[in-house]
Amino acid sequence: MHQENTTDKIDKILSQIEKGKRDSEIIDVDEKKIKLVIFTAGKNLYAFYGSGIKEILPFDKINYVPGCPEIISGIINVRGDIESVIDTHVLLGEKKPNATERSRIILASAGGVTSGFFVDSVEDVIDIPESDIAPPVSTIEEPIRLFISGETVFNGHYTSVLDIEKIFRTIAE
Amino acid sequence: MTDTAKTDEETADEIRVLVFSIKDTWFGIIIDQLAEIKDLKDQAASGEGVSHFHELVSFSGPPPEYRSPHLLYIKGAEKSSGIVIEQPDSILEITPANISPLPEMIKRTNPDMPAWGVAMIDTRLILLVDANRFT
């Protein structure tokens, strides 16, 4: 009798553990995570969706191409592939600094187009719940408003999440 | 197949390119597109029908100083018209393996650009320019 009670109890415990495990798995599935690459341009923080990022490169010489608009810094050689580089300072209306040791080129791809983005630093690559990205505030001015897809907070600072495909489309128009 | 024919076949894909630089940017023009190259020495690098290369490719900023100007005559162009470039650096034989097309973003933002590709020679990126676009 006692043995039967103990067996029941063990079964109940195991069942409870199993259920708990299933519940926690369900929560994990519901909590869709988004990868963000956080970077600085001027004094502000921005982010790209990690899904569009191919590589983060150390800053190297950018070769000038005459006739391009100011937003195009030039071209670089990425292990035999020639890629364009977009100046995020011109894109985002930030002050244009000189390149430093912290400067990076973020190589991004979207809508069949690949290009680098010259940024002042890459701060972090993080995974956050999708719900942590809020719609962009309506007070953001054009042209930046055209390619901001959301806002989040990183280390207590507002961070604008940028849509790479919209940037490419806007520049090429 | 003769030895000569074999050699022609092996080198058929290579292009011979005249290389020069302006303001630290390297350019290359296929030799076959050129009729003549003339050292201007002390002669004036101006006159009717003469254009400066930096104007043709829309360089930004102050105009460059041509220390040793040379005049290029393009095949098929009028004899009186020429393009002033800086002293040529070299003539290179470049294989297609060392040439990349222009990045899509450059093509889209600069559709009038006369460059058709980029040659990678050592650490240099050379913008390959179609001289026929100037005629």
Coordinates of C-alpha atoms in Angstrom, one line a residue:
Chain A
M1 CA 0.0 0.0 0.0
H2 CA 2.7 2.3 1.0
Q3 CA 4.7 1.3 -2.0
E4 CA 1.8 2.1 -4.3
N5 CA 1.4 5.6 -2.7
T6 CA 5.1 6.3 -3.3
T7 CA 4.9 5.1 -6.9
D8 CA 1.9 7.4 -7.5
K9 CA 3.7 10.3 -5.9
I10 CA 6.8 9.7 -8.0
D11 CA 4.6 9.5 -11.1
K12 CA 2.9 12.7 -10.1
I13 CA 6.2 14.5 -9.5
L14 CA 7.6 13.2 -12.9
S15 CA 4.4 14.3 -14.6
Q16 CA 4.6 17.7 -13.0
I17 CA 8.2 18.1 -14.0
E18 CA 7.4 17.0 -17.6
K19 CA 4.5 19.5 -17.7
G20 CA 6.7 22.2 -16.3
K21 CA 9.3 21.5 -18.9
R22 CA 6.7 21.6 -21.7
D23 CA 5.3 24.9 -20.4
S24 CA 8.8 26.4 -20.3
E25 CA 9.5 25.2 -23.8
I26 CA 6.2 26.8 -25.0
I27 CA 7.3 30.1 -23.4
D28 CA 10.6 29.9 -25.2
V29 CA 8.9 29.4 -28.5
D30 CA 6.6 32.3 -27.9
E31 CA 9.4 34.6 -27.0
K32 CA 10.7 35.2 -30.5
K33 CA 14.2 36.7 -30.3
I34 CA 15.6 39.3 -32.7
K35 CA 19.3 39.7 -33.2
L36 CA 20.5 43.3 -33.4
V37 CA 23.9 44.8 -34.3
I38 CA 24.2 48.0 -32.2
F39 CA 26.5 50.7 -33.5
T40 CA 27.2 54.4 -33.1
A41 CA 27.2 57.1 -35.7
G42 CA 28.0 60.6 -34.3
K43 CA 26.6 60.8 -30.8
N44 CA 23.7 58.4 -31.3
L45 CA 23.1 54.7 -31.1
Y46 CA 21.5 52.8 -34.0
A47 CA 20.9 49.1 -34.8
F48 CA 20.6 46.9 -37.8
Y49 CA 18.7 43.6 -37.8
G50 CA 21.3 40.9 -37.5
S51 CA 19.6 38.9 -40.3
G52 CA 20.8 41.4 -42.9
I53 CA 24.4 41.5 -41.7
K54 CA 27.1 39.5 -43.5
E55 CA 30.2 40.6 -41.6
I56 CA 31.7 43.3 -39.4
L57 CA 35.0 44.5 -40.8
P58 CA 37.8 46.6 -39.3
F59 CA 38.1 50.0 -41.0
D60 CA 40.5 50.0 -43.9
K61 CA 41.1 52.4 -46.7
I62 CA 38.0 53.3 -48.7
N63 CA 38.8 54.0 -52.4
Y64 CA 37.1 57.1 -53.7
V65 CA 34.9 56.8 -56.8
P66 CA 34.3 60.1 -58.6
G67 CA 30.8 61.1 -59.6
C68 CA 29.1 59.3 -56.7
P69 CA 26.8 61.2 -54.3
E70 CA 28.3 62.2 -51.0
I71 CA 26.5 59.4 -49.2
I72 CA 28.8 56.8 -51.0
S73 CA 32.2 56.9 -49.4
G74 CA 33.7 54.6 -52.1
I75 CA 34.7 51.0 -52.6
I76 CA 36.6 48.4 -50.7
N77 CA 38.1 45.0 -51.4
V78 CA 36.6 42.3 -49.3
R79 CA 38.8 39.2 -50.0
G80 CA 38.5 39.7 -53.8
D81 CA 34.9 41.1 -53.9
I82 CA 34.5 44.8 -54.5
E83 CA 31.8 46.3 -52.3
S84 CA 30.5 49.9 -52.0
V85 CA 30.6 51.7 -48.7
I86 CA 27.8 54.0 -47.5
D87 CA 28.6 56.8 -45.0
T88 CA 26.1 56.5 -42.2
H89 CA 26.9 60.0 -41.0
V90 CA 25.6 61.5 -44.2
L91 CA 22.7 59.0 -44.3
L92 CA 21.6 59.9 -40.7
G93 CA 22.6 63.6 -40.7
E94 CA 25.3 63.0 -38.1
K95 CA 28.6 64.9 -37.8
K96 CA 31.3 63.4 -40.0
P97 CA 34.3 62.4 -37.9
N98 CA 37.7 61.0 -38.9
A99 CA 38.1 57.2 -38.8
T100 CA 39.5 55.9 -35.5
E101 CA 40.6 52.5 -34.2
R102 CA 37.0 51.8 -33.2
S103 CA 35.6 52.6 -36.7
R104 CA 34.1 49.6 -38.5
I105 CA 32.5 48.7 -41.8
I106 CA 29.3 46.7 -41.4
L107 CA 28.7 44.6 -44.5
A108 CA 25.0 44.2 -45.1
S109 CA 22.8 42.6 -47.7
A110 CA 19.2 43.1 -48.6
G111 CA 17.0 42.9 -51.7
G112 CA 19.8 41.5 -53.8
V113 CA 22.1 44.4 -53.0
T114 CA 25.2 44.3 -50.7
S115 CA 27.0 47.3 -49.3
G116 CA 29.2 48.3 -46.4
F117 CA 28.2 50.9 -43.9
F118 CA 31.0 53.1 -42.4
V119 CA 30.1 53.5 -38.6
D120 CA 32.1 55.0 -35.7
S121 CA 31.9 51.8 -33.6
V122 CA 30.1 48.5 -33.1
E123 CA 28.9 48.4 -29.5
D124 CA 27.4 45.0 -29.3
V125 CA 25.5 42.2 -31.0
I126 CA 22.5 41.3 -28.9
D127 CA 19.4 39.0 -28.9
I128 CA 16.2 40.7 -27.6
P129 CA 12.5 39.7 -27.5
E130 CA 10.7 41.1 -30.5
S131 CA 8.3 42.9 -28.1
D132 CA 11.3 45.1 -27.0
I133 CA 11.2 46.8 -30.3
A134 CA 8.6 49.6 -30.3
P135 CA 7.2 51.3 -33.4
P136 CA 9.2 54.4 -34.3
V137 CA 8.1 57.7 -32.7
S138 CA 6.2 59.9 -35.1
T139 CA 8.4 63.0 -34.3
I140 CA 11.4 61.6 -36.1
E141 CA 12.2 63.8 -39.1
E142 CA 12.7 62.8 -42.7
P143 CA 14.7 61.5 -44.4
I144 CA 15.7 59.3 -41.4
R145 CA 12.0 58.4 -40.7
L146 CA 11.9 56.7 -44.1
F147 CA 14.2 53.9 -43.0
I148 CA 13.7 53.6 -39.2
S149 CA 11.6 50.5 -38.5
G150 CA 11.5 50.7 -34.7
E151 CA 13.0 51.9 -31.4
T152 CA 14.5 50.0 -28.6
V153 CA 16.6 50.7 -25.5
F154 CA 20.2 49.6 -25.2
N155 CA 22.1 50.3 -21.9
G156 CA 19.5 52.9 -21.1
H157 CA 19.8 54.8 -24.4
Y158 CA 17.2 55.1 -27.1
T159 CA 18.4 53.2 -30.2
S160 CA 16.8 53.5 -33.6
V161 CA 16.5 50.2 -35.5
L162 CA 17.2 50.7 -39.2
D163 CA 15.7 48.8 -42.2
I164 CA 18.6 48.0 -44.5
E165 CA 16.4 47.3 -47.6
K166 CA 14.6 50.7 -47.2
I167 CA 18.0 52.4 -46.9
F168 CA 19.3 50.8 -50.2
R169 CA 16.0 51.7 -51.9
T170 CA 16.1 55.3 -50.7
I171 CA 19.7 55.9 -51.8
A172 CA 19.2 54.3 -55.2
E173 CA 16.1 56.3 -56.0
Chain B
M1 CA 48.0 24.4 -84.2
T2 CA 51.1 26.6 -84.5
D3 CA 52.9 28.0 -81.5
T4 CA 51.9 31.5 -82.4
A5 CA 48.2 30.5 -82.6
K6 CA 48.5 28.8 -79.2
T7 CA 50.1 31.9 -77.6
D8 CA 47.3 34.1 -79.1
E9 CA 44.7 31.8 -77.6
E10 CA 46.3 31.8 -74.1
T11 CA 46.5 35.6 -74.0
A12 CA 43.1 36.3 -75.6
D13 CA 41.4 37.0 -72.3
E14 CA 44.0 39.4 -71.1
I15 CA 43.6 43.1 -71.6
R16 CA 46.4 45.7 -71.8
V17 CA 45.6 48.7 -69.7
L18 CA 47.2 52.1 -69.4
V19 CA 47.2 53.0 -65.7
F20 CA 47.4 56.5 -64.2
S21 CA 46.3 58.1 -61.0
I22 CA 44.5 61.4 -60.1
K23 CA 44.3 62.5 -56.5
D24 CA 45.2 59.0 -55.2
T25 CA 42.5 57.3 -57.3
W26 CA 43.7 54.8 -59.9
F27 CA 42.3 54.6 -63.4
G28 CA 42.9 52.3 -66.3
I29 CA 42.0 52.6 -70.0
I30 CA 42.3 49.7 -72.4
I31 CA 45.3 50.4 -74.7
D32 CA 43.3 49.3 -77.8
Q33 CA 40.9 52.2 -77.3
L34 CA 43.8 54.7 -77.6
A35 CA 45.1 56.2 -80.8
E36 CA 48.0 58.2 -79.4
I37 CA 49.5 59.4 -76.1
K38 CA 51.4 62.7 -76.2
D39 CA 53.7 64.1 -73.5
L40 CA 52.6 67.8 -73.2
K41 CA 55.9 68.8 -71.5
D42 CA 55.7 72.6 -71.2
Q43 CA 52.8 72.9 -73.6
A44 CA 49.6 74.3 -72.3
A45 CA 47.1 71.6 -71.3
S46 CA 44.2 73.4 -72.6
G47 CA 42.6 74.5 -75.8
E48 CA 39.6 73.8 -78.0
G49 CA 38.5 70.2 -77.9
V50 CA 40.8 69.4 -75.0
S51 CA 39.1 68.1 -71.8
H52 CA 40.7 67.3 -68.4
F53 CA 40.0 63.7 -67.2
H54 CA 38.9 64.9 -63.7
E55 CA 36.1 66.9 -65.3
L56 CA 34.9 64.0 -67.5
V57 CA 34.5 61.7 -64.4
S58 CA 33.1 64.4 -62.1
F59 CA 35.7 64.6 -59.4
S60 CA 34.5 66.4 -56.3
G61 CA 36.5 69.1 -54.5
P62 CA 39.2 71.4 -55.8
P63 CA 40.7 70.5 -59.2
P64 CA 43.8 68.4 -59.1
E65 CA 47.2 69.7 -60.2
Y66 CA 48.6 67.9 -63.3
R67 CA 52.3 67.8 -62.6
S68 CA 53.2 66.0 -65.8
P69 CA 50.2 66.3 -68.1
H70 CA 49.8 63.9 -71.0
L71 CA 47.3 64.1 -73.8
L72 CA 45.3 61.0 -74.8
Y73 CA 43.7 60.7 -78.2
I74 CA 40.8 58.2 -78.3
K75 CA 40.3 56.0 -81.4
G76 CA 37.3 57.1 -83.3
A77 CA 37.2 60.5 -81.8
E78 CA 37.9 63.7 -83.7
K79 CA 41.6 64.3 -84.2
S80 CA 41.4 67.7 -82.6
S81 CA 39.9 66.4 -79.3
G82 CA 42.0 65.0 -76.5
I83 CA 41.9 64.1 -72.8
V84 CA 44.5 65.4 -70.4
I85 CA 45.6 62.9 -67.8
E86 CA 48.5 62.8 -65.3
Q87 CA 51.7 61.0 -66.4
P88 CA 50.9 57.3 -67.0
D89 CA 52.2 55.0 -64.2
S90 CA 52.4 51.8 -66.2
I91 CA 50.9 49.5 -68.8
L92 CA 49.5 46.4 -67.1
E93 CA 48.3 43.1 -68.5
I94 CA 45.2 42.3 -66.5
T95 CA 43.3 39.0 -66.6
P96 CA 39.5 38.7 -66.0
A97 CA 40.2 36.9 -62.8
N98 CA 41.5 40.2 -61.4
I99 CA 38.5 42.2 -62.5
S100 CA 35.3 42.7 -60.6
P101 CA 32.1 44.4 -61.9
L102 CA 31.2 47.7 -60.2
P103 CA 29.1 47.2 -57.0
E104 CA 25.3 47.5 -57.6
M105 CA 25.1 50.6 -55.3
I106 CA 27.7 52.4 -57.4
K107 CA 25.9 51.6 -60.6
R108 CA 22.5 52.7 -59.2
T109 CA 23.8 56.0 -57.7
N110 CA 26.2 56.9 -60.5
P111 CA 24.6 55.7 -63.8
D112 CA 26.7 58.1 -65.9
M113 CA 29.9 56.7 -64.5
P114 CA 32.2 55.7 -67.5
A115 CA 33.9 53.0 -65.4
W116 CA 32.8 49.4 -66.2
G117 CA 34.8 47.4 -63.6
V118 CA 37.5 47.4 -61.0
A119 CA 40.9 45.7 -61.3
M120 CA 42.6 44.4 -58.2
I121 CA 46.3 44.6 -58.6
D122 CA 48.3 44.0 -55.4
T123 CA 46.7 46.5 -52.9
R124 CA 45.5 48.8 -55.6
L125 CA 41.9 49.1 -56.9
I126 CA 42.0 50.4 -60.4
L127 CA 38.8 51.9 -61.9
L128 CA 38.6 50.6 -65.5
V129 CA 37.2 53.3 -67.7
D130 CA 35.5 52.9 -71.1
A131 CA 37.2 55.5 -73.2
N132 CA 34.5 55.2 -75.9
R133 CA 32.1 57.0 -73.5
F134 CA 34.2 60.1 -74.0
T135 CA 33.8 60.2 -77.8

